[in-house]
PDB file of C-alpha atoms and ligand atoms in Angstrom:
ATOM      1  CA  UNK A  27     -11.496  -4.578  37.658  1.00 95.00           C
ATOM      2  CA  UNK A  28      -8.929  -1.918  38.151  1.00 98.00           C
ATOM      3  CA  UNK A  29      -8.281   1.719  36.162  1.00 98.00           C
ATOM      4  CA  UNK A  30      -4.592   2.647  36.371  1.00 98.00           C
ATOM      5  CA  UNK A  31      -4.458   6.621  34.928  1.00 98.00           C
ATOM      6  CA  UNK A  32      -1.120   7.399  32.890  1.00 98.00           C
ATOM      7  CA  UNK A  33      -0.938  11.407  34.339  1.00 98.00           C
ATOM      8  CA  UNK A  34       1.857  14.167  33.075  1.00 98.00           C
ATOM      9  CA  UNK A  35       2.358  17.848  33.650  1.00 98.00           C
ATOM     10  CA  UNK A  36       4.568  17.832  30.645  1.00 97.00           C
ATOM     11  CA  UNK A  37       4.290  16.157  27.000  1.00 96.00           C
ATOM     12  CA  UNK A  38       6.731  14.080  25.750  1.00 96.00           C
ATOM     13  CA  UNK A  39       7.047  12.224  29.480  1.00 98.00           C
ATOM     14  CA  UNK A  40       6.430   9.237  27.914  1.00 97.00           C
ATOM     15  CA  UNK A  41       2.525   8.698  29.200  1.00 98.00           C
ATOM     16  CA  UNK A  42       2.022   6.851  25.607  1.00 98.00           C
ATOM     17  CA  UNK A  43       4.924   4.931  25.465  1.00 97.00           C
ATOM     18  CA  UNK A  44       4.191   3.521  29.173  1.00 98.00           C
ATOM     19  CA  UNK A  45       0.480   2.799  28.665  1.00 98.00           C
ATOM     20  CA  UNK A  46       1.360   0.976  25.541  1.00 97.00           C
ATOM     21  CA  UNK A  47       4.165  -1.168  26.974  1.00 97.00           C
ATOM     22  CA  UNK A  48       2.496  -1.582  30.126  1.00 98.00           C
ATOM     23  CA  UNK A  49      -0.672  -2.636  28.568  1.00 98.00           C
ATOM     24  CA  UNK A  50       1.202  -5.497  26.524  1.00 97.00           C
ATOM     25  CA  UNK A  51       3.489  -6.673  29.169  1.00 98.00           C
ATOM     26  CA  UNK A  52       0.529  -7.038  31.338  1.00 98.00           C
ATOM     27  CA  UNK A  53      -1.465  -8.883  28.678  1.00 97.00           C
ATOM     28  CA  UNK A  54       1.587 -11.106  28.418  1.00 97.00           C
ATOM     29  CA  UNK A  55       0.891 -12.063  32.185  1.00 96.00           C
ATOM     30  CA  UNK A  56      -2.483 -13.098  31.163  1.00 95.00           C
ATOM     31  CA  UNK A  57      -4.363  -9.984  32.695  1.00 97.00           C
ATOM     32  CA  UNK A  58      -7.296  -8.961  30.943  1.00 97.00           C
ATOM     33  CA  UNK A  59      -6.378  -5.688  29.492  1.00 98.00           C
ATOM     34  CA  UNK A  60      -8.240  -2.744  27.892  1.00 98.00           C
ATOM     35  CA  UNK A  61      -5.828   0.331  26.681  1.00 98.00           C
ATOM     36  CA  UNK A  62      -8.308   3.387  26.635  1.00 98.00           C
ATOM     37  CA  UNK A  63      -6.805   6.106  24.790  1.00 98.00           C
ATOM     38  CA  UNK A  64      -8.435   9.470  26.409  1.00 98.00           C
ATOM     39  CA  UNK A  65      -5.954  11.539  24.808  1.00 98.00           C
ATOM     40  CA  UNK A  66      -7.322  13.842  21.533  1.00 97.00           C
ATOM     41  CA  UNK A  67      -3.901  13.278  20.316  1.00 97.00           C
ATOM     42  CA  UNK A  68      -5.025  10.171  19.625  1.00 97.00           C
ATOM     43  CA  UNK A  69      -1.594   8.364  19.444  1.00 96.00           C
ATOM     44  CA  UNK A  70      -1.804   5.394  21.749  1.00 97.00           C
ATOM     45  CA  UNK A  71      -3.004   2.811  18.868  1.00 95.00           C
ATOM     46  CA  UNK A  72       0.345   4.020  16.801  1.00 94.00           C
ATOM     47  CA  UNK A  73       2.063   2.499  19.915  1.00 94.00           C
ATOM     48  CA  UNK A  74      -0.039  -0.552  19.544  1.00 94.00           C
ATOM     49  CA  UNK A  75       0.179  -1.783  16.400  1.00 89.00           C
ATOM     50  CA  UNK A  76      -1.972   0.530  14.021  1.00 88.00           C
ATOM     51  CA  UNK A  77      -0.703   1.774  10.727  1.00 85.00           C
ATOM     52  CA  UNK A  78      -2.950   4.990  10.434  1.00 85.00           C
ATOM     53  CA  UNK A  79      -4.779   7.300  13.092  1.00 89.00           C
ATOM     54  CA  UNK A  80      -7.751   5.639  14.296  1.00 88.00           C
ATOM     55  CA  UNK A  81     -10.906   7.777  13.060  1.00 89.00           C
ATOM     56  CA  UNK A  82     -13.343   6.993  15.344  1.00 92.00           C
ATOM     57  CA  UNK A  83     -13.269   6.417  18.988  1.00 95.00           C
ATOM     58  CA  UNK A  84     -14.252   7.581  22.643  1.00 96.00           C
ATOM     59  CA  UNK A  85     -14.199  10.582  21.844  1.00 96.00           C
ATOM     60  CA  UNK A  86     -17.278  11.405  19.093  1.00 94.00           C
ATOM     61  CA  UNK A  87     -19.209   9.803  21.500  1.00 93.00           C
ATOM     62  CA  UNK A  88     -17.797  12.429  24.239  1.00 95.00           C
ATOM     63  CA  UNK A  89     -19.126  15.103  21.615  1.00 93.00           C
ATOM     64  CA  UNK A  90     -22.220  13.965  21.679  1.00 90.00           C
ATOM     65  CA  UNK A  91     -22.149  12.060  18.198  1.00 86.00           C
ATOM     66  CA  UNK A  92     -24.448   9.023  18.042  1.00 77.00           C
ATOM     67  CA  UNK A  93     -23.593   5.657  18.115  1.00 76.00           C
ATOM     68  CA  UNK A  94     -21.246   3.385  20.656  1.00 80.00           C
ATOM     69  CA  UNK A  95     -17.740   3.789  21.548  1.00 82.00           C
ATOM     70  CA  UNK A  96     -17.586   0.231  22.220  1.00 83.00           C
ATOM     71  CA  UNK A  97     -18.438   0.189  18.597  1.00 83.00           C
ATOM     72  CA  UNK A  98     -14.860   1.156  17.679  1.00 86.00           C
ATOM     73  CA  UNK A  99     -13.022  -1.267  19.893  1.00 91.00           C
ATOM     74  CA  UNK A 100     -10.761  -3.850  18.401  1.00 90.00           C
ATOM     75  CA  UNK A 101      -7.822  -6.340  19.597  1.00 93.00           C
ATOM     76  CA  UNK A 102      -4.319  -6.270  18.846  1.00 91.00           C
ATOM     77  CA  UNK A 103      -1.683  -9.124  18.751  1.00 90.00           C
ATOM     78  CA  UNK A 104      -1.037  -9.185  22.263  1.00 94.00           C
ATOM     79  CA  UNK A 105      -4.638  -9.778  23.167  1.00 95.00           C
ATOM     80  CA  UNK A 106      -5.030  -5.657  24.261  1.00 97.00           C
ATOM     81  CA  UNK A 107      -8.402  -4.763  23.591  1.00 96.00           C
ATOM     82  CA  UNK A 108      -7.883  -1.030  22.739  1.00 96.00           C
ATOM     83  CA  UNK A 109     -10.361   2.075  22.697  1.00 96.00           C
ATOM     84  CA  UNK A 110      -9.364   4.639  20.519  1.00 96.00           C
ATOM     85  CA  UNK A 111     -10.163   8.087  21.072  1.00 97.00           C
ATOM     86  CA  UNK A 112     -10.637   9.087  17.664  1.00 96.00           C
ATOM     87  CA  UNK A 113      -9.913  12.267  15.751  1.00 95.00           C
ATOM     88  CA  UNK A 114     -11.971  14.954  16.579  1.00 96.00           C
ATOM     89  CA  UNK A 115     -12.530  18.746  15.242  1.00 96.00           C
ATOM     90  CA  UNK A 116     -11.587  22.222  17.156  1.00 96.00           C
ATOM     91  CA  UNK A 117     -15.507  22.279  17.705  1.00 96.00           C
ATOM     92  CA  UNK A 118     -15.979  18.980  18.562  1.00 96.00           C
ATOM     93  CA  UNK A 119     -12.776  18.854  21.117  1.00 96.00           C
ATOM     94  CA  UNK A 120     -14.143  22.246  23.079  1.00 96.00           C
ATOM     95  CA  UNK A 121     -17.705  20.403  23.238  1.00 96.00           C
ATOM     96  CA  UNK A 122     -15.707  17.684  24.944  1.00 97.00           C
ATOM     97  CA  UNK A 123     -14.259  19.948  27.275  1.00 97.00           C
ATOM     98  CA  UNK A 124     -17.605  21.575  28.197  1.00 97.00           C
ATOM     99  CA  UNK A 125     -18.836  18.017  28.807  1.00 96.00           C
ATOM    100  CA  UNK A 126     -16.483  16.896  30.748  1.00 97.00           C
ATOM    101  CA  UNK A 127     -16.573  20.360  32.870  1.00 97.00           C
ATOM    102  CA  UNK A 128     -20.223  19.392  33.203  1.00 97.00           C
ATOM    103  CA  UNK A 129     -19.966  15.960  33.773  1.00 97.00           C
ATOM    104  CA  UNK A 130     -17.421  15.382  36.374  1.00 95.00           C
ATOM    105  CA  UNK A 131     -18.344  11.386  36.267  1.00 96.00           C
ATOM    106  CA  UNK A 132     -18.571  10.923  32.461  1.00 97.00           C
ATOM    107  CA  UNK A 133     -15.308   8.557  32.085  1.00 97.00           C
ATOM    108  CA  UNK A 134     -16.240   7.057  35.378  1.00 97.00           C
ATOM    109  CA  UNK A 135     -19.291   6.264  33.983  1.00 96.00           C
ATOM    110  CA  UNK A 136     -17.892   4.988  30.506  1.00 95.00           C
ATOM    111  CA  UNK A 137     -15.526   2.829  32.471  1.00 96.00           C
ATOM    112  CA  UNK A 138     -18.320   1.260  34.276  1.00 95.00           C
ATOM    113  CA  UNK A 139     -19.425   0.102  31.053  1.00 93.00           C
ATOM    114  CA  UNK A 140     -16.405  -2.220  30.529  1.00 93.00           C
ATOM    115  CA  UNK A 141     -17.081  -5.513  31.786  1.00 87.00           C
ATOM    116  CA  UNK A 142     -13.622  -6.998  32.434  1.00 89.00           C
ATOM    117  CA  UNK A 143     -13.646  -9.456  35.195  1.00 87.00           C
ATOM    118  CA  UNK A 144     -12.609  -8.984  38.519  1.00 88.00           C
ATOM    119  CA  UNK A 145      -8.528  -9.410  37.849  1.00 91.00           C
ATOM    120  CA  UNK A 146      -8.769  -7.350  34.518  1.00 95.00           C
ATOM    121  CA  UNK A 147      -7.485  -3.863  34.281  1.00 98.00           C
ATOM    122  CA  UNK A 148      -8.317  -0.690  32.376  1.00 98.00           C
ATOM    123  CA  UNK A 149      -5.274   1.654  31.446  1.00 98.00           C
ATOM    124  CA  UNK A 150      -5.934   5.628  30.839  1.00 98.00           C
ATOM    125  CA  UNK A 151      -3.625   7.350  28.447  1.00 98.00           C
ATOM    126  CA  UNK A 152      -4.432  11.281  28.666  1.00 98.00           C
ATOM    127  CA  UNK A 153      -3.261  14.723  27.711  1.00 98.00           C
ATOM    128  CA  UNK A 154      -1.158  17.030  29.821  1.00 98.00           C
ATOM    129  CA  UNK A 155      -2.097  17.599  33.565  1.00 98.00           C
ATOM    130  CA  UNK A 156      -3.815  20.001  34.503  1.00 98.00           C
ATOM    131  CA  UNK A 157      -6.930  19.314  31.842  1.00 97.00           C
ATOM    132  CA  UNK A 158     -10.217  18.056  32.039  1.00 97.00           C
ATOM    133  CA  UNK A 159      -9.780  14.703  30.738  1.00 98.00           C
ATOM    134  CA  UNK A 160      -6.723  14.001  32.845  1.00 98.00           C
ATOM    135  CA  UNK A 161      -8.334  15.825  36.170  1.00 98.00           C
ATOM    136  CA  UNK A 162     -11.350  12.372  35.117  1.00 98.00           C
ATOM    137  CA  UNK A 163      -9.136   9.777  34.223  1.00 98.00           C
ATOM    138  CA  UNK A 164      -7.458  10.608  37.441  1.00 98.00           C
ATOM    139  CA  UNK A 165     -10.851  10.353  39.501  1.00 98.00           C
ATOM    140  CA  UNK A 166     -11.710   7.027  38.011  1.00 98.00           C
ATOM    141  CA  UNK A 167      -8.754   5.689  38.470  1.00 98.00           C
ATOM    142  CA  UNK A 168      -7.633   2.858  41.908  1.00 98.00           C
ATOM    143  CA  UNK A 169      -4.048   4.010  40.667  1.00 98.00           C
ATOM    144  CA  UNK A 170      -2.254   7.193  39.436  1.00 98.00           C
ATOM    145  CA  UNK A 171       1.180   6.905  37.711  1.00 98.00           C
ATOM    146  CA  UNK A 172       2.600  10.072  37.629  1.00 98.00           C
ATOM    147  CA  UNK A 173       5.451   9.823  34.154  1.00 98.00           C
ATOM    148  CA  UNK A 174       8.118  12.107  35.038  1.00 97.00           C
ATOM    149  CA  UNK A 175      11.453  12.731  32.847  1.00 97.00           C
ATOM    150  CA  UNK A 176      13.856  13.659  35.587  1.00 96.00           C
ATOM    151  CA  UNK A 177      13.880  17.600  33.994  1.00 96.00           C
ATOM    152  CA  UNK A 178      13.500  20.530  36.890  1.00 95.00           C
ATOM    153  CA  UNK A 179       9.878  21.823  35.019  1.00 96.00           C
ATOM    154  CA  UNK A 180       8.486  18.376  35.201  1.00 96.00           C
ATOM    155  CA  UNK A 181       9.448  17.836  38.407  1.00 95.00           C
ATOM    156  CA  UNK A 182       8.085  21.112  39.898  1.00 95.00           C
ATOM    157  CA  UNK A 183       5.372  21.419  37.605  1.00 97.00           C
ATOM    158  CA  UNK A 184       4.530  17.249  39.498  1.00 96.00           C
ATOM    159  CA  UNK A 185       5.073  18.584  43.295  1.00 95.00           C
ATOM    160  CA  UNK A 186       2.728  21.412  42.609  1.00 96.00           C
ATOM    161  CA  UNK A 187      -0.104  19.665  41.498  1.00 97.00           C
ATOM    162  CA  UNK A 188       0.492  16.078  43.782  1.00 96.00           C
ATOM    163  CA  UNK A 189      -1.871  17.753  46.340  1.00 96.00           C
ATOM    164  CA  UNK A 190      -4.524  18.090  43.873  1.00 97.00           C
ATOM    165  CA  UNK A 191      -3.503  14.536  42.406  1.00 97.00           C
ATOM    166  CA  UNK A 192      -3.702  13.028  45.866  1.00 96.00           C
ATOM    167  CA  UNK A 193      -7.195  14.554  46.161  1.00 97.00           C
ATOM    168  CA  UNK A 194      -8.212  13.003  43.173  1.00 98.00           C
ATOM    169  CA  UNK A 195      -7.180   9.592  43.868  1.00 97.00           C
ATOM    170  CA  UNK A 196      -6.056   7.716  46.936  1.00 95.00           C
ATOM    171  CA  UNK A 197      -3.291   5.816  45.703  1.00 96.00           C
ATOM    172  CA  UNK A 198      -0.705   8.424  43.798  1.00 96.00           C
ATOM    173  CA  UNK A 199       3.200   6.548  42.604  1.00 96.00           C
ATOM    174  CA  UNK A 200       5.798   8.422  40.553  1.00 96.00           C
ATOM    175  CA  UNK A 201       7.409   6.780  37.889  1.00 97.00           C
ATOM    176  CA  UNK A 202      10.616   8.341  36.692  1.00 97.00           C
ATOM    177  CA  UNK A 203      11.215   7.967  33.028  1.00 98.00           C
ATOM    178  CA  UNK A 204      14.078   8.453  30.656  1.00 97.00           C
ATOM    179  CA  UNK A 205      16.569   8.355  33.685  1.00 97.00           C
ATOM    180  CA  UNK A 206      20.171   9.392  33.259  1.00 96.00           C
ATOM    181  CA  UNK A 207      21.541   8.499  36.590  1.00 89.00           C
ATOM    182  CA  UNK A 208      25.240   9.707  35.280  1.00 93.00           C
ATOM    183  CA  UNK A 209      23.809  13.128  35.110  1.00 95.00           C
ATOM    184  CA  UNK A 210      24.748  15.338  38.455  1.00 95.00           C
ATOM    185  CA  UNK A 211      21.240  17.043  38.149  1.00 94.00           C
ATOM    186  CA  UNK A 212      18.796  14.187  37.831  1.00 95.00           C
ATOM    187  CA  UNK A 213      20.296  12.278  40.809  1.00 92.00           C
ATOM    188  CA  UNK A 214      19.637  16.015  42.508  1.00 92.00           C
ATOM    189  CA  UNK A 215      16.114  15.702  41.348  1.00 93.00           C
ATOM    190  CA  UNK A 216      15.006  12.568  42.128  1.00 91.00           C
ATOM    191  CA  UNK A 217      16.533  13.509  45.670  1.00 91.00           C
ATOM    192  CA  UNK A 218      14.254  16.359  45.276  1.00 91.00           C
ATOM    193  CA  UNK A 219      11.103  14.475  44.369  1.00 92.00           C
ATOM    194  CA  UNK A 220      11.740  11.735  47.180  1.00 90.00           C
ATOM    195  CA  UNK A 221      11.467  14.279  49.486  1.00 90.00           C
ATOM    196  CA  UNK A 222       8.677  15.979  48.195  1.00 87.00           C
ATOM    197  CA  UNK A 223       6.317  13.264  47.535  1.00 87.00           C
ATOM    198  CA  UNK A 224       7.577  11.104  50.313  1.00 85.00           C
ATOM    199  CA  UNK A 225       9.898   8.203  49.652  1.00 74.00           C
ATOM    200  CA  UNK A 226       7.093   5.327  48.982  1.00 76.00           C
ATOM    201  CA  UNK A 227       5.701   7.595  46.054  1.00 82.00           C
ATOM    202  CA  UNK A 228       8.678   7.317  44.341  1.00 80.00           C
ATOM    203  CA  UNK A 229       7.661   3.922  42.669  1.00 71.00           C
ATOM    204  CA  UNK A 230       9.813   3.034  39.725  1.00 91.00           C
ATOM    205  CA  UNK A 231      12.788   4.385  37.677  1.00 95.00           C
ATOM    206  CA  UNK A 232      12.930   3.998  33.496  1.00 97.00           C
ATOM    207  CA  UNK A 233      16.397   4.558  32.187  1.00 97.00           C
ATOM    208  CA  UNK A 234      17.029   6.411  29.141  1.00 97.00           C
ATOM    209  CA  UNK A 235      17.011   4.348  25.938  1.00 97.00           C
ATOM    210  CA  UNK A 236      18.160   5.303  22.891  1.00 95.00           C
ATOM    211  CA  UNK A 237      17.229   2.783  20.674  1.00 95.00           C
ATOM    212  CA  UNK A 238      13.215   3.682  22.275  1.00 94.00           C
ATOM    213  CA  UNK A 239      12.529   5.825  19.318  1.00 89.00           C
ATOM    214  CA  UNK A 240      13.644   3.354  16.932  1.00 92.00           C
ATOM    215  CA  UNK A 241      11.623   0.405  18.091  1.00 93.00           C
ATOM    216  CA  UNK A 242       8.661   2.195  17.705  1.00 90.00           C
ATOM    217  CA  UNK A 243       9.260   3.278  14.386  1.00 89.00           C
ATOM    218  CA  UNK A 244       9.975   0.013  13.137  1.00 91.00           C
ATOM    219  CA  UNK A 245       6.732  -1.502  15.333  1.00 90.00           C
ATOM    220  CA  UNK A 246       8.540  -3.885  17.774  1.00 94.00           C
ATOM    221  CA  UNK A 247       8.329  -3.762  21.148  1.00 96.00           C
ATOM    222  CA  UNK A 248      12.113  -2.825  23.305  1.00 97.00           C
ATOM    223  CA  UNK A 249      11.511  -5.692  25.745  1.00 97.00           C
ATOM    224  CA  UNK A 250      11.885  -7.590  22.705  1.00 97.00           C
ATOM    225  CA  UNK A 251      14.351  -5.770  20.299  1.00 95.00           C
ATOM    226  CA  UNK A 252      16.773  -5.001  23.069  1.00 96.00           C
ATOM    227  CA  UNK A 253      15.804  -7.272  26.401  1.00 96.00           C
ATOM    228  CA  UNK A 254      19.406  -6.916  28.098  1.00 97.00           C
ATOM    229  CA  UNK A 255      18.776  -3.432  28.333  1.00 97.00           C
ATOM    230  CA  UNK A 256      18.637  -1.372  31.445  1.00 97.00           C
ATOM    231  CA  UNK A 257      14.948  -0.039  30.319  1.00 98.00           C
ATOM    232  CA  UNK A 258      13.666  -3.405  29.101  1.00 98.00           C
ATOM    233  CA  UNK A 259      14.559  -4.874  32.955  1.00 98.00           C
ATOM    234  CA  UNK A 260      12.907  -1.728  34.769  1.00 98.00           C
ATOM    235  CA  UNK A 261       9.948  -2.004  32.290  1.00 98.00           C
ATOM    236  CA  UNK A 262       9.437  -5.692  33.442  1.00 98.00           C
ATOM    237  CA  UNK A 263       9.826  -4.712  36.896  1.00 97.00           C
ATOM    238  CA  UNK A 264       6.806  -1.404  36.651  1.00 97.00           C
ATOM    239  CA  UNK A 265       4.612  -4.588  35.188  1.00 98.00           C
ATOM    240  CA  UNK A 266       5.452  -6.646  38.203  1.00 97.00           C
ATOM    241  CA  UNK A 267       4.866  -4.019  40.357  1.00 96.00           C
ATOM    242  CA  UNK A 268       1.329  -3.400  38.902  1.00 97.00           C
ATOM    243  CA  UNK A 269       0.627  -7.199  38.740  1.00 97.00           C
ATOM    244  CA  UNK A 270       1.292  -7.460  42.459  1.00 96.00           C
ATOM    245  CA  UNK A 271      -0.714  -4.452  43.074  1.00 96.00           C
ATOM    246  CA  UNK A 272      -3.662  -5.915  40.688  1.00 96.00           C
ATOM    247  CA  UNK A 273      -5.992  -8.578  42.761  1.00 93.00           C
ATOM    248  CA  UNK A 274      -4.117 -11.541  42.564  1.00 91.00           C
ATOM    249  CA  UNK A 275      -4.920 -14.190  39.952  1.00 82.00           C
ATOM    250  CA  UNK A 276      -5.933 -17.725  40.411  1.00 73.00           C
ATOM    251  CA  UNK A 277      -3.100 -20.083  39.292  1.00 66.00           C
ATOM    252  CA  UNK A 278      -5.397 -21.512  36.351  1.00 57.00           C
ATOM    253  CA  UNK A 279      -6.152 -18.088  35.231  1.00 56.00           C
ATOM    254  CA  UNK A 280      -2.555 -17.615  33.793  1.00 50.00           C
ATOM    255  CA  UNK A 281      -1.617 -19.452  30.999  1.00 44.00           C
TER     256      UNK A 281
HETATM  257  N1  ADP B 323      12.731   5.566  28.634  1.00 88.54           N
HETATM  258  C1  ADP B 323      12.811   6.229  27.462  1.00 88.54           C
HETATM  259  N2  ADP B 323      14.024   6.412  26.850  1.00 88.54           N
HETATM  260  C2  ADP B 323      14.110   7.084  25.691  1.00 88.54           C
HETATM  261  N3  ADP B 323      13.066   7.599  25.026  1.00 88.54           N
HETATM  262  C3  ADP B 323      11.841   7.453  25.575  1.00 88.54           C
HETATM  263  C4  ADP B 323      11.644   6.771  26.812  1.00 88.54           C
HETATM  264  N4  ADP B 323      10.311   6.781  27.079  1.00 88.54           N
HETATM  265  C5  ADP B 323       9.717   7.443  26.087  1.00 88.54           C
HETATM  266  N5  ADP B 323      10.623   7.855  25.165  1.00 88.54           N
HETATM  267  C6  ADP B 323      10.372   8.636  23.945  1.00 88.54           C
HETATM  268  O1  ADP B 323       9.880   9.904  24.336  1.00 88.54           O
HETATM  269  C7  ADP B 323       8.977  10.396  23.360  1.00 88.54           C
HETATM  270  C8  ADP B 323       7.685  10.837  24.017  1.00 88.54           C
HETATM  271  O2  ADP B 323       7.022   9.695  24.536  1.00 88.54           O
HETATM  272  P1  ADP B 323       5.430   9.625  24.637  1.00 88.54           P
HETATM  273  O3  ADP B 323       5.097   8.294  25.237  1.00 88.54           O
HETATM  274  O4  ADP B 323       4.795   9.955  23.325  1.00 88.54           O
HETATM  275  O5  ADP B 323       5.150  10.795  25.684  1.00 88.54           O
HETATM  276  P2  ADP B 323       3.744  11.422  26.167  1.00 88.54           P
HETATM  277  O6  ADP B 323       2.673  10.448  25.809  1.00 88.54           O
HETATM  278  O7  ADP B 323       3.896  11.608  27.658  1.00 88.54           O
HETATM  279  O8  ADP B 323       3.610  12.743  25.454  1.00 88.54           O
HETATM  280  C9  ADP B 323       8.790   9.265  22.335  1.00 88.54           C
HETATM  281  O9  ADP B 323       9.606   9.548  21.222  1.00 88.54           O
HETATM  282  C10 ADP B 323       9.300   8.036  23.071  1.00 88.54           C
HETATM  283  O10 ADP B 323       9.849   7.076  22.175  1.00 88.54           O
HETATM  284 MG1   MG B 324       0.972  10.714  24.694  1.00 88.54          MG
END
């Protein structure tokens, strides 16, 4: 089993939206697939499927609340089994925060508890880098994907912290998101970025979508509402990449 953590040092990179998409198209493949939401925004089951917020989730049991997370677990269409964080109060969230600060291995430790099989993989949504859950998901993870919209504060805000990244976790890509490659300055910055992070970091490009939004809102996937597009092809190819970087599977394990 392989974690993969979805890392940002700016909302809105599209962490969610990747970890959601990711999570399916890899499910598709016929990887076992858990989507752990260790976000307090507590959006990723929006992205897969759920009409409401879930309640409960990872994160009471982070704030010391009794009972299992694994408790709150459930399986969507796709065959993603999903754990929610949960919603949690302004007391409850800084008790998480002292936890975690005092517990450098606590999601290490709660990923240990999922018993996927050797080929399965465990995908980390979090909260903006630097923070403590996204400084743990990135220390249990065999994978860091770096989201970053090709804007000059998310890519400076990403070179300053790769060292730290890097220290956290061996094996550190970059995945460009909402890509405008007509656009002078983002061709400048991924220039920028290649040279920063060295050119094999640089793993994968998502062009700009417009109709993104839209899919979501009306709860279909944009592989499937708009698969000619130039985003629906480089999404297949990030889930390639990360099935070819996942063990391989034996032939009768896919169906
Ligand atoms: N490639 C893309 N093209 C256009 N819009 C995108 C793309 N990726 C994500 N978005 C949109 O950007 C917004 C923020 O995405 P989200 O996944 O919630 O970011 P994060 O989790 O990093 O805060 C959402 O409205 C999403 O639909
Ligand atoms: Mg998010």
């Amino acid at each position: 089993m392989k974690t993969i953590a979805l890392i940002s040092t700016v909302g809105g990179a599209g962490r969610t939206t990747l970890a959601a998409m990711l999570a399916t198209l890899l499910a598709r493949r016929a990887r076992a697939v858990v989507a752990l939401d260790f976000d307090p925004e507590n959006m990723l089951g929006a992205y897969l499927g759920l009409d409401t917020l879930a309640p409960n989730g990872i994160g009471a049991a982070l704030a010391g609340q009794a009972g299992a997370w694994h408790d709150h677990t459930w399986r969507n269409d796709e065959g993603v089994l999903f754990v929610p964080h949960g919603k949690l109060t302004l007391a409850q969230a800084a008790a998480c925060n002292a936890r975690l600060a005092a517990n450098p291995r606590w999601l290490a430790r709660a990923i240990g508890e999922i018993g996927l099989g050797e080929n399965g993989v465990v995908l980390v949504d979090t909260p903006r880098y630097p923070s403590q859950h996204a400084d743990q998901a990135a220390r249990s993870a065999d994978l860091v994907l770096c989201v970053c919209p090709p804007e000059p504060a998310a890519c400076a805000t990403l070179v300053a912290h790769l060292p730290a990244l890097r220290e956290a976790c061996a094996d550190v890509r970059i995945v460009v998101n909402r890509l405008n490659p007509a656009r002078e300055m983002q061709r400048d910055l991924l220039a920028m970025l290649r040279h920063a992070a060295g050119g094999g970091a640089l793993a994968h490009r998502i062009h700009v979508e417009a109709a993104m939004g839209e899919a979501f809102a009306r709860g279909v996937w944009i592989v499937d509402a708009a698969p000619q597009s130039q985003a629906s092809h480089d999404l297949h190819g990030l889930a390639q990449f990360v099935d070819a970087w996942l063990p391989a599977q034996a032939s009768g394990e896919r169906t």
